[in-house]
Amino acid sequence: MSNAGVFLPQEMIRTKRDGGTIDAADIEKFVAGITDGSVTDGQVAAFAMAVFFNGMTPDEGAALTLAMRDSGDVMDWTKFGFEADAPIVDKHSTGGVGDKVSLMLAPIVAACGGFVPMISGRGLGHTGGTLDKLEAIPGYDPYPSTERFAEIVKTVGCSVIGQTGDLAPADKRFYSIRDVTATVESIPLITASILSKKLSAGLNALVMDVKFGNGAFMDSFEKAEELARNIVRVANAAGVPTTALLTDMNQVLGRTAGNAVEIFETIEFLLEPKQADKRLVCVTLDLAAHMLALSGAQPSYDVARDKAALALMKGDAADVFAKMVVAQGGPADLYEKRDEYLKLAPVVKPVKAAKAGFVTGMNTRAIGMAVVALGGGRTDPAAKIDHSVGLTQICQIGDRVSADDTLAMVYARDDAAAEAAIKSVRAAIELGAAEPNIEPIVAQTIGE
Ligand code: URA
């Protein structure tokens, strides 16, 4: 449509409905209307449905992303004394079960010269959220002022905080309308939604962890790959160098799922990395190396990977995590007194294997929902959660077990909740006679 006259949202919607291309100026006006309420819910829904069916060109996707990013505050790190090209870098995961990677990744990258201003989310549905996990640490403040956030990033190297209403407010309204109009599952809209929020942190590089498999938001590999390619294309078009890793979420990541239990696993990962879960180490170091190389904090992927491994093994990353916790109001002796600070639920029971065999598969989503049912996750964004419940010692695909061996430990508030979780987790873990193939956790890297 022409921009010459008054902007009419219905004309822009008509163009998209009929398979045409819309220009950046109109997209900006439409997004301004989403933010100030002058575009109606019906128009937002109709636009979302038109995009759902007809898609967007890379230029349209970039324009939508930038307009949504600019609908609220965008961090300008030069105001806080950073060089314009400082290695300010983040990672975003599309979410999974047991995905505590951000907690170890941010300190590793910070220990190797990157600056990580990480704006994290809460868990929703079967997936956990980094913010919920951090709130299991007494005193941890996920909402420092912008000045304090910048100071922590500058002095410690990383700060993990929650999203405030000032960041990408257009996405908040747009997403809530998509949620009730069957238009969430649109690659260009998901891309703009994720990137508008991430890019409002003023990043110079981004690494995406796009998960596929039965515990992921996108369960098919093909769809996840399409999303990853689109995010890389749009983010690069928006001027932020981006790489995406496609990673396997056909089983719980690491050995714990919940909130306080995942902080325990994080601390143990940082203090005793040689004993840490190998898949968790592999994906964390791979993401760290890409973040460091892409942002220019390290000269190449190979150098970055060695540095990241060294920072983990020498305990530098553990030091950074401890400093970040203190800077955000948490206890200085968290490592030494973790058993006192991280409260675990009182009823602890094993999930026992019904027969001998190999763990051949896992219904990862069902395991995530078992944690939700224990009270450790939410299906309503405003619901309160219980940080003390969850699962530990979760088996992995390929483990050989005897009858009555422990497949996982349940931490529950009471016996009834524990029994229900035991039933769900046992049903979600497949045992078979033949040793299964173990798929690598990082299936593909896009955008190198
Ligand atoms: N996560 C987001 O932030 N936005 C979407 O549209 C889908 C998943």
Coordinates of C-alpha atoms and ligand atoms in Angstrom, one line a residue:
M1 CA 0.0 0.0 0.0
S2 CA 1.0 3.6 -0.4
N3 CA 2.4 5.6 2.5
A4 CA 1.3 8.9 1.0
G5 CA -2.0 9.2 2.8
V6 CA -3.3 8.4 6.3
F7 CA -2.1 5.0 7.6
L8 CA -5.0 2.5 7.5
P9 CA -4.2 -0.7 9.3
Q10 CA -6.9 -2.6 7.3
E11 CA -5.1 -1.7 4.0
M12 CA -1.8 -3.1 5.3
I13 CA -3.7 -6.2 6.5
R14 CA -5.3 -6.6 3.1
T15 CA -2.0 -6.4 1.3
K16 CA -0.6 -9.2 3.5
R17 CA -3.8 -11.2 3.2
D18 CA -3.5 -11.1 -0.6
G19 CA 0.2 -12.3 -0.5
G20 CA 1.7 -8.8 -1.1
T21 CA 4.7 -7.2 0.5
I22 CA 4.4 -4.5 3.1
D23 CA 6.9 -1.8 3.7
A24 CA 8.9 -0.9 6.7
A25 CA 7.2 2.4 7.3
D26 CA 3.8 0.8 7.5
I27 CA 5.0 -2.0 9.8
E28 CA 6.4 0.7 12.1
K29 CA 3.1 2.5 12.2
F30 CA 1.2 -0.8 12.8
V31 CA 3.6 -1.7 15.7
A32 CA 3.2 1.8 17.2
G33 CA -0.5 1.2 17.1
I34 CA -0.1 -2.1 18.9
T35 CA 1.9 -0.3 21.6
D36 CA -0.4 2.7 22.1
G37 CA -3.6 0.7 21.6
S38 CA -4.8 2.6 18.5
V39 CA -4.8 -0.7 16.5
T40 CA -7.6 -2.9 17.7
D41 CA -7.3 -6.5 19.0
G42 CA -9.2 -7.6 15.8
Q43 CA -6.7 -5.9 13.5
V44 CA -3.8 -7.4 15.4
A45 CA -5.4 -10.8 15.1
A46 CA -6.2 -10.4 11.4
F47 CA -2.6 -9.3 10.7
A48 CA -1.2 -12.3 12.7
M49 CA -3.5 -14.7 10.7
A50 CA -2.5 -13.1 7.4
V51 CA 1.2 -13.6 8.3
F52 CA 0.5 -17.1 9.5
F53 CA -0.7 -18.0 6.0
N54 CA 1.4 -15.9 3.8
G55 CA 4.7 -15.5 5.8
M56 CA 7.0 -12.5 5.6
T57 CA 10.0 -11.6 3.4
P58 CA 13.4 -11.3 5.3
D59 CA 13.1 -7.5 5.0
E60 CA 9.5 -7.5 6.4
G61 CA 10.7 -9.8 9.2
A62 CA 13.6 -7.5 10.0
A63 CA 11.3 -4.4 10.0
L64 CA 8.8 -6.1 12.3
T65 CA 11.6 -7.2 14.7
L66 CA 13.2 -3.7 14.8
A67 CA 9.8 -1.9 15.3
M68 CA 8.9 -4.3 18.1
R69 CA 12.4 -3.9 19.7
D70 CA 12.0 -0.1 19.5
S71 CA 8.5 -0.1 21.0
G72 CA 10.2 0.2 24.4
D73 CA 13.6 0.8 26.0
V74 CA 16.8 -0.4 24.2
M75 CA 20.0 -0.6 26.2
D76 CA 22.7 1.8 24.9
W77 CA 25.9 0.4 26.5
T78 CA 28.0 3.4 25.3
K79 CA 26.2 5.5 27.9
F80 CA 27.7 3.2 30.6
G81 CA 31.3 3.5 29.4
F82 CA 31.4 0.5 26.9
E83 CA 33.0 0.9 23.5
A84 CA 30.4 0.7 20.7
D85 CA 31.9 -2.6 19.5
A86 CA 32.4 -4.2 23.0
P87 CA 31.8 -7.9 23.1
I88 CA 28.2 -7.6 24.5
V89 CA 26.7 -11.0 23.8
D90 CA 23.8 -13.2 24.9
K91 CA 22.3 -16.6 24.3
H92 CA 18.6 -17.4 23.9
S93 CA 17.2 -20.9 24.2
T94 CA 13.8 -21.8 22.9
G95 CA 13.3 -23.7 26.2
G96 CA 13.3 -27.2 27.4
V97 CA 13.3 -29.5 30.5
G98 CA 16.3 -29.3 32.8
D99 CA 17.8 -26.5 30.6
K100 CA 20.0 -24.7 33.2
V101 CA 22.7 -23.8 30.6
S102 CA 22.4 -20.0 31.0
L103 CA 23.5 -20.3 34.6
M104 CA 26.8 -21.8 33.8
L105 CA 27.3 -20.2 30.4
A106 CA 27.0 -16.6 31.4
P107 CA 29.9 -16.9 33.9
I108 CA 32.1 -18.9 31.5
V109 CA 31.7 -16.3 28.8
A110 CA 32.3 -13.5 31.3
A111 CA 35.4 -15.2 32.6
C112 CA 36.8 -15.2 29.0
G113 CA 36.3 -11.5 28.2
G114 CA 32.6 -11.3 27.1
F115 CA 30.0 -9.2 28.7
V116 CA 26.6 -10.9 29.1
P117 CA 23.5 -8.9 29.9
M118 CA 21.1 -11.8 30.1
I119 CA 17.4 -11.0 30.3
S120 CA 15.8 -14.3 31.1
G121 CA 12.2 -15.5 31.4
R122 CA 10.0 -17.6 33.6
G123 CA 9.0 -21.1 32.9
L124 CA 5.7 -21.7 31.1
G125 CA 4.0 -25.0 30.3
H126 CA 6.4 -28.0 30.6
T127 CA 9.6 -25.9 30.3
G128 CA 11.5 -24.3 33.1
G129 CA 12.7 -20.7 33.3
T130 CA 16.1 -19.4 34.3
L131 CA 14.5 -16.6 36.4
D132 CA 12.5 -19.1 38.5
K133 CA 15.6 -21.1 39.1
L134 CA 17.6 -18.0 40.3
E135 CA 14.8 -17.0 42.6
A136 CA 15.5 -20.3 44.5
I137 CA 18.6 -18.4 45.8
P138 CA 17.6 -16.4 48.9
G139 CA 18.0 -12.6 48.4
Y140 CA 18.7 -12.8 44.6
D141 CA 17.2 -9.7 43.1
P142 CA 16.3 -10.2 39.4
Y143 CA 15.1 -6.7 38.9
P144 CA 18.0 -4.3 39.6
S145 CA 17.8 -0.7 38.2
T146 CA 19.2 -0.3 34.7
E147 CA 22.2 1.6 36.2
R148 CA 22.9 -1.3 38.6
F149 CA 22.4 -3.9 35.9
A150 CA 25.0 -2.1 33.7
E151 CA 27.4 -1.8 36.6
I152 CA 27.2 -5.5 37.4
V153 CA 27.7 -6.4 33.7
K154 CA 30.8 -4.1 33.7
T155 CA 32.4 -5.2 36.9
V156 CA 31.4 -8.9 37.1
G157 CA 31.0 -9.6 33.4
C158 CA 27.5 -10.9 33.5
S159 CA 24.1 -10.3 35.1
V160 CA 21.0 -12.4 34.7
I161 CA 17.8 -10.5 35.3
G162 CA 14.1 -10.7 34.5
Q163 CA 12.3 -8.9 31.8
T164 CA 10.6 -5.6 32.8
G165 CA 7.5 -4.1 31.1
D166 CA 9.7 -1.4 29.5
L167 CA 11.3 -3.9 27.1
A168 CA 9.5 -4.6 23.8
P169 CA 6.0 -3.8 25.1
A170 CA 4.5 -4.4 21.6
D171 CA 5.4 -8.0 22.0
K172 CA 3.6 -8.3 25.2
R173 CA 0.3 -7.3 23.6
F174 CA 0.9 -9.0 20.3
Y175 CA 1.8 -12.3 21.9
S176 CA -1.2 -12.3 24.2
I177 CA -3.5 -11.8 21.1
R178 CA -1.6 -14.5 19.2
D179 CA -2.0 -16.9 22.1
V180 CA -5.8 -16.8 21.9
T181 CA -6.1 -16.7 18.1
A182 CA -4.2 -19.8 17.1
T183 CA -1.4 -17.7 15.5
V184 CA 1.6 -18.5 17.8
E185 CA 3.0 -21.1 15.5
S186 CA 4.2 -18.7 12.8
I187 CA 8.0 -18.7 12.1
P188 CA 8.2 -14.9 11.3
L189 CA 6.1 -14.0 14.3
I190 CA 8.0 -16.2 16.7
T191 CA 11.3 -14.8 15.2
A192 CA 10.1 -11.1 15.8
S193 CA 8.8 -12.0 19.2
I194 CA 12.1 -13.6 20.4
L195 CA 14.4 -11.2 18.7
S196 CA 12.6 -8.0 19.7
K197 CA 13.1 -8.9 23.4
K198 CA 16.6 -10.1 23.0
L199 CA 17.9 -7.2 20.9
S200 CA 16.4 -4.7 23.3
A201 CA 19.4 -5.6 25.5
G202 CA 21.6 -3.7 23.0
L203 CA 23.6 -6.8 21.9
N204 CA 26.6 -6.9 19.5
A205 CA 26.2 -10.7 19.0
L206 CA 23.7 -13.4 19.8
V207 CA 23.8 -17.2 19.8
M208 CA 20.5 -19.1 19.7
D209 CA 19.9 -22.5 21.1
V210 CA 17.0 -23.8 19.1
K211 CA 15.8 -27.0 20.6
F212 CA 14.0 -29.9 18.8
G213 CA 12.6 -33.1 20.1
N214 CA 9.8 -34.2 22.4
G215 CA 10.7 -31.8 25.2
A216 CA 11.0 -28.7 22.9
F217 CA 8.6 -26.0 21.9
M218 CA 9.2 -27.1 18.2
D219 CA 9.2 -30.8 18.3
S220 CA 10.1 -31.5 14.7
F221 CA 13.7 -31.1 13.6
E222 CA 12.5 -29.5 10.3
K223 CA 10.4 -26.9 12.0
A224 CA 13.2 -26.1 14.5
E225 CA 15.7 -25.8 11.6
E226 CA 13.3 -23.5 9.7
L227 CA 13.0 -21.3 12.9
A228 CA 16.8 -21.3 13.4
R229 CA 17.5 -20.3 9.8
N230 CA 14.9 -17.5 10.0
I231 CA 16.2 -16.1 13.3
V232 CA 19.7 -16.1 11.9
R233 CA 18.6 -14.4 8.7
V234 CA 16.5 -11.7 10.5
A235 CA 19.0 -11.0 13.3
N236 CA 21.8 -10.6 10.8
A237 CA 19.6 -8.3 8.6
A238 CA 18.9 -6.3 11.8
G239 CA 22.7 -5.9 12.2
V240 CA 23.3 -8.4 15.0
P241 CA 25.7 -11.2 14.0
T242 CA 23.9 -14.4 15.1
T243 CA 24.6 -18.1 15.1
A244 CA 22.0 -20.8 15.9
L245 CA 22.7 -24.3 17.3
L246 CA 20.0 -26.9 16.9
T247 CA 20.2 -29.0 20.0
D248 CA 18.5 -32.3 21.1
M249 CA 15.7 -32.1 23.6
N250 CA 14.6 -35.7 23.4
Q251 CA 15.7 -36.1 27.0
V252 CA 16.1 -34.0 30.1
L253 CA 19.2 -31.8 29.9
G254 CA 21.5 -32.8 32.8
R255 CA 20.4 -34.8 35.8
T256 CA 17.9 -32.4 37.5
A257 CA 14.6 -30.7 36.6
G258 CA 13.1 -28.1 39.0
N259 CA 14.4 -24.9 40.5
A260 CA 16.5 -25.3 43.7
V261 CA 17.7 -28.7 42.4
E262 CA 18.9 -27.1 39.2
I263 CA 20.8 -24.5 41.2
F264 CA 22.5 -27.4 43.0
E265 CA 23.4 -29.0 39.7
T266 CA 24.8 -25.6 38.5
I267 CA 27.0 -25.1 41.5
E268 CA 28.3 -28.7 41.3
F269 CA 28.9 -28.2 37.6
L270 CA 31.0 -25.1 38.3
L271 CA 32.9 -26.5 41.3
E272 CA 33.4 -30.1 40.0
P273 CA 33.2 -29.8 36.2
K274 CA 35.0 -33.2 35.7
Q275 CA 32.0 -34.9 37.3
A276 CA 29.4 -32.9 35.5
D277 CA 27.0 -34.3 33.0
K278 CA 28.8 -34.7 29.6
R279 CA 26.0 -33.5 27.4
L280 CA 25.5 -30.4 29.6
V281 CA 29.3 -29.7 29.4
C282 CA 29.3 -30.2 25.6
V283 CA 26.4 -27.9 24.8
T284 CA 27.6 -25.2 27.3
L285 CA 31.1 -25.1 26.0
D286 CA 29.9 -25.1 22.4
L287 CA 27.6 -22.2 23.0
A288 CA 30.3 -20.3 25.0
A289 CA 32.8 -20.7 22.2
H290 CA 30.3 -19.3 19.6
M291 CA 29.4 -16.4 21.8
L292 CA 33.1 -15.5 22.4
A293 CA 34.1 -15.9 18.7
L294 CA 31.1 -14.1 17.3
S295 CA 31.3 -11.1 19.6
G296 CA 35.1 -10.8 19.0
A297 CA 36.0 -11.4 22.6
Q298 CA 38.2 -14.3 21.3
P299 CA 39.8 -14.5 17.9
S300 CA 38.3 -17.8 16.7
Y301 CA 35.9 -20.6 17.7
D302 CA 38.9 -23.0 18.5
V303 CA 40.7 -20.5 20.7
A304 CA 37.4 -19.6 22.4
R305 CA 36.5 -23.2 23.1
D306 CA 39.9 -23.9 24.7
K307 CA 39.6 -20.7 26.8
A308 CA 36.0 -21.6 27.9
A309 CA 37.1 -25.1 28.9
L310 CA 40.0 -23.7 30.9
A311 CA 37.8 -21.1 32.6
L312 CA 35.5 -23.8 33.7
M313 CA 38.2 -26.3 34.8
K314 CA 40.2 -23.7 36.7
G315 CA 37.2 -22.4 38.6
D316 CA 37.2 -18.9 37.1
A317 CA 33.6 -19.4 36.0
A318 CA 32.6 -20.5 39.5
D319 CA 34.2 -17.3 40.9
V320 CA 32.2 -15.2 38.4
F321 CA 28.9 -16.9 39.3
A322 CA 29.6 -16.4 43.0
K323 CA 30.3 -12.7 42.4
M324 CA 27.1 -12.2 40.3
V325 CA 25.0 -13.8 43.1
V326 CA 26.5 -11.4 45.7
A327 CA 26.1 -8.4 43.3
Q328 CA 22.4 -9.2 43.0
G329 CA 21.8 -9.6 46.7
G330 CA 22.4 -13.3 47.3
P331 CA 24.6 -14.9 50.0
A332 CA 28.4 -14.7 49.8
D333 CA 28.7 -18.2 51.2
L334 CA 26.2 -19.9 48.8
Y335 CA 28.7 -22.6 47.7
E336 CA 29.7 -23.6 51.3
K337 CA 26.2 -23.5 52.7
R338 CA 24.2 -24.5 49.7
D339 CA 22.4 -27.2 51.7
E340 CA 21.1 -24.5 54.1
Y341 CA 20.2 -21.9 51.5
L342 CA 18.6 -24.1 48.8
K343 CA 15.6 -25.6 50.5
L344 CA 14.5 -28.9 49.1
A345 CA 11.0 -30.4 49.6
P346 CA 10.6 -32.8 52.6
V347 CA 9.3 -36.0 50.9
V348 CA 12.1 -37.7 48.9
K349 CA 11.3 -40.9 47.0
P350 CA 12.9 -42.9 44.2
V351 CA 11.4 -43.8 40.9
K352 CA 12.4 -47.4 40.5
A353 CA 12.9 -49.3 37.2
A354 CA 10.2 -51.9 36.8
K355 CA 12.6 -54.2 34.8
A356 CA 16.2 -54.5 33.7
G357 CA 17.3 -53.0 30.4
F358 CA 18.6 -49.9 28.7
V359 CA 16.9 -46.5 28.9
T360 CA 15.9 -46.2 25.2
G361 CA 13.7 -43.1 25.2
M362 CA 12.0 -40.5 27.3
N363 CA 8.8 -38.5 27.0
T364 CA 10.6 -35.3 28.0
R365 CA 7.5 -33.2 27.9
A366 CA 5.7 -35.6 30.4
I367 CA 8.7 -35.3 32.7
G368 CA 8.5 -31.5 32.5
M369 CA 4.7 -31.7 33.3
A370 CA 5.5 -34.0 36.3
V371 CA 7.6 -31.1 37.7
V372 CA 4.8 -28.7 37.0
A373 CA 2.3 -31.0 38.8
L374 CA 4.7 -31.1 41.8
G375 CA 4.3 -27.3 41.9
G376 CA 7.7 -26.5 40.4
G377 CA 6.3 -24.9 37.2
R378 CA 3.3 -23.0 36.0
T379 CA 0.6 -23.2 33.3
D380 CA -0.6 -19.7 34.1
P381 CA 2.0 -16.9 33.7
A382 CA 0.9 -15.3 37.0
A383 CA 1.0 -18.5 39.1
K384 CA 3.4 -18.9 42.1
I385 CA 5.7 -21.8 42.1
D386 CA 7.4 -24.0 44.7
H387 CA 11.2 -23.8 44.3
S388 CA 11.8 -26.7 46.5
V389 CA 10.3 -29.5 44.5
G390 CA 11.7 -31.4 41.5
L391 CA 13.7 -34.3 40.2
T392 CA 17.3 -35.3 40.6
Q393 CA 19.5 -38.2 39.5
I394 CA 17.5 -38.4 36.3
C395 CA 18.7 -41.3 34.1
Q396 CA 19.8 -40.7 30.5
I397 CA 19.2 -42.5 27.2
G398 CA 21.7 -45.3 27.0
D399 CA 22.0 -45.9 30.7
R400 CA 21.9 -49.6 31.6
V401 CA 19.7 -50.4 34.6
S402 CA 18.7 -53.4 36.7
A403 CA 15.2 -54.0 38.0
D404 CA 14.6 -51.7 41.0
D405 CA 17.5 -49.3 40.1
T406 CA 16.7 -45.6 40.6
L407 CA 15.6 -43.8 37.4
A408 CA 15.2 -40.5 39.3
M409 CA 14.6 -39.1 42.8
V410 CA 11.4 -37.1 43.4
Y411 CA 11.3 -34.2 45.8
A412 CA 7.7 -33.5 46.8
R413 CA 5.7 -31.5 49.4
D414 CA 3.7 -34.6 50.4
D415 CA 3.3 -38.3 49.8
A416 CA 0.4 -38.0 47.4
A417 CA 2.3 -35.6 45.2
A418 CA 5.4 -37.8 45.3
E419 CA 3.4 -40.9 44.3
A420 CA 1.8 -39.1 41.4
A421 CA 5.2 -37.9 40.2
I422 CA 6.7 -41.4 40.5
K423 CA 3.9 -42.8 38.3
S424 CA 4.3 -40.1 35.7
V425 CA 8.1 -40.3 35.5
R426 CA 8.1 -44.1 35.4
A427 CA 5.6 -44.0 32.5
A428 CA 7.7 -41.4 30.7
I429 CA 10.9 -43.4 30.7
E430 CA 11.1 -46.2 28.2
L431 CA 13.2 -49.3 29.0
G432 CA 14.2 -51.8 26.3
A433 CA 16.5 -54.7 25.7
A434 CA 18.7 -53.2 22.9
E435 CA 21.3 -50.6 23.5
P436 CA 20.1 -47.4 21.8
N437 CA 22.1 -45.1 19.5
I438 CA 23.1 -41.9 21.4
E439 CA 22.5 -38.8 19.3
P440 CA 24.9 -35.9 19.7
I441 CA 23.4 -33.0 21.6
V442 CA 24.4 -30.4 19.0
A443 CA 22.9 -31.6 15.8
Q444 CA 23.7 -28.6 13.6
T445 CA 25.1 -25.2 13.6
I446 CA 23.7 -22.5 11.4
G447 CA 25.2 -19.2 10.4
E448 CA 28.9 -19.7 10.8
Ligands
URA1 N1 8.7 -17.5 22.6 C1 8.5 -16.2 22.5 O1 9.1 -15.4 23.2 N2 7.7 -15.8 21.5 C2 7.0 -16.6 20.7 O2 6.3 -16.2 19.8 C3 7.2 -18.0 20.9 C4 8.0 -18.4 21.9

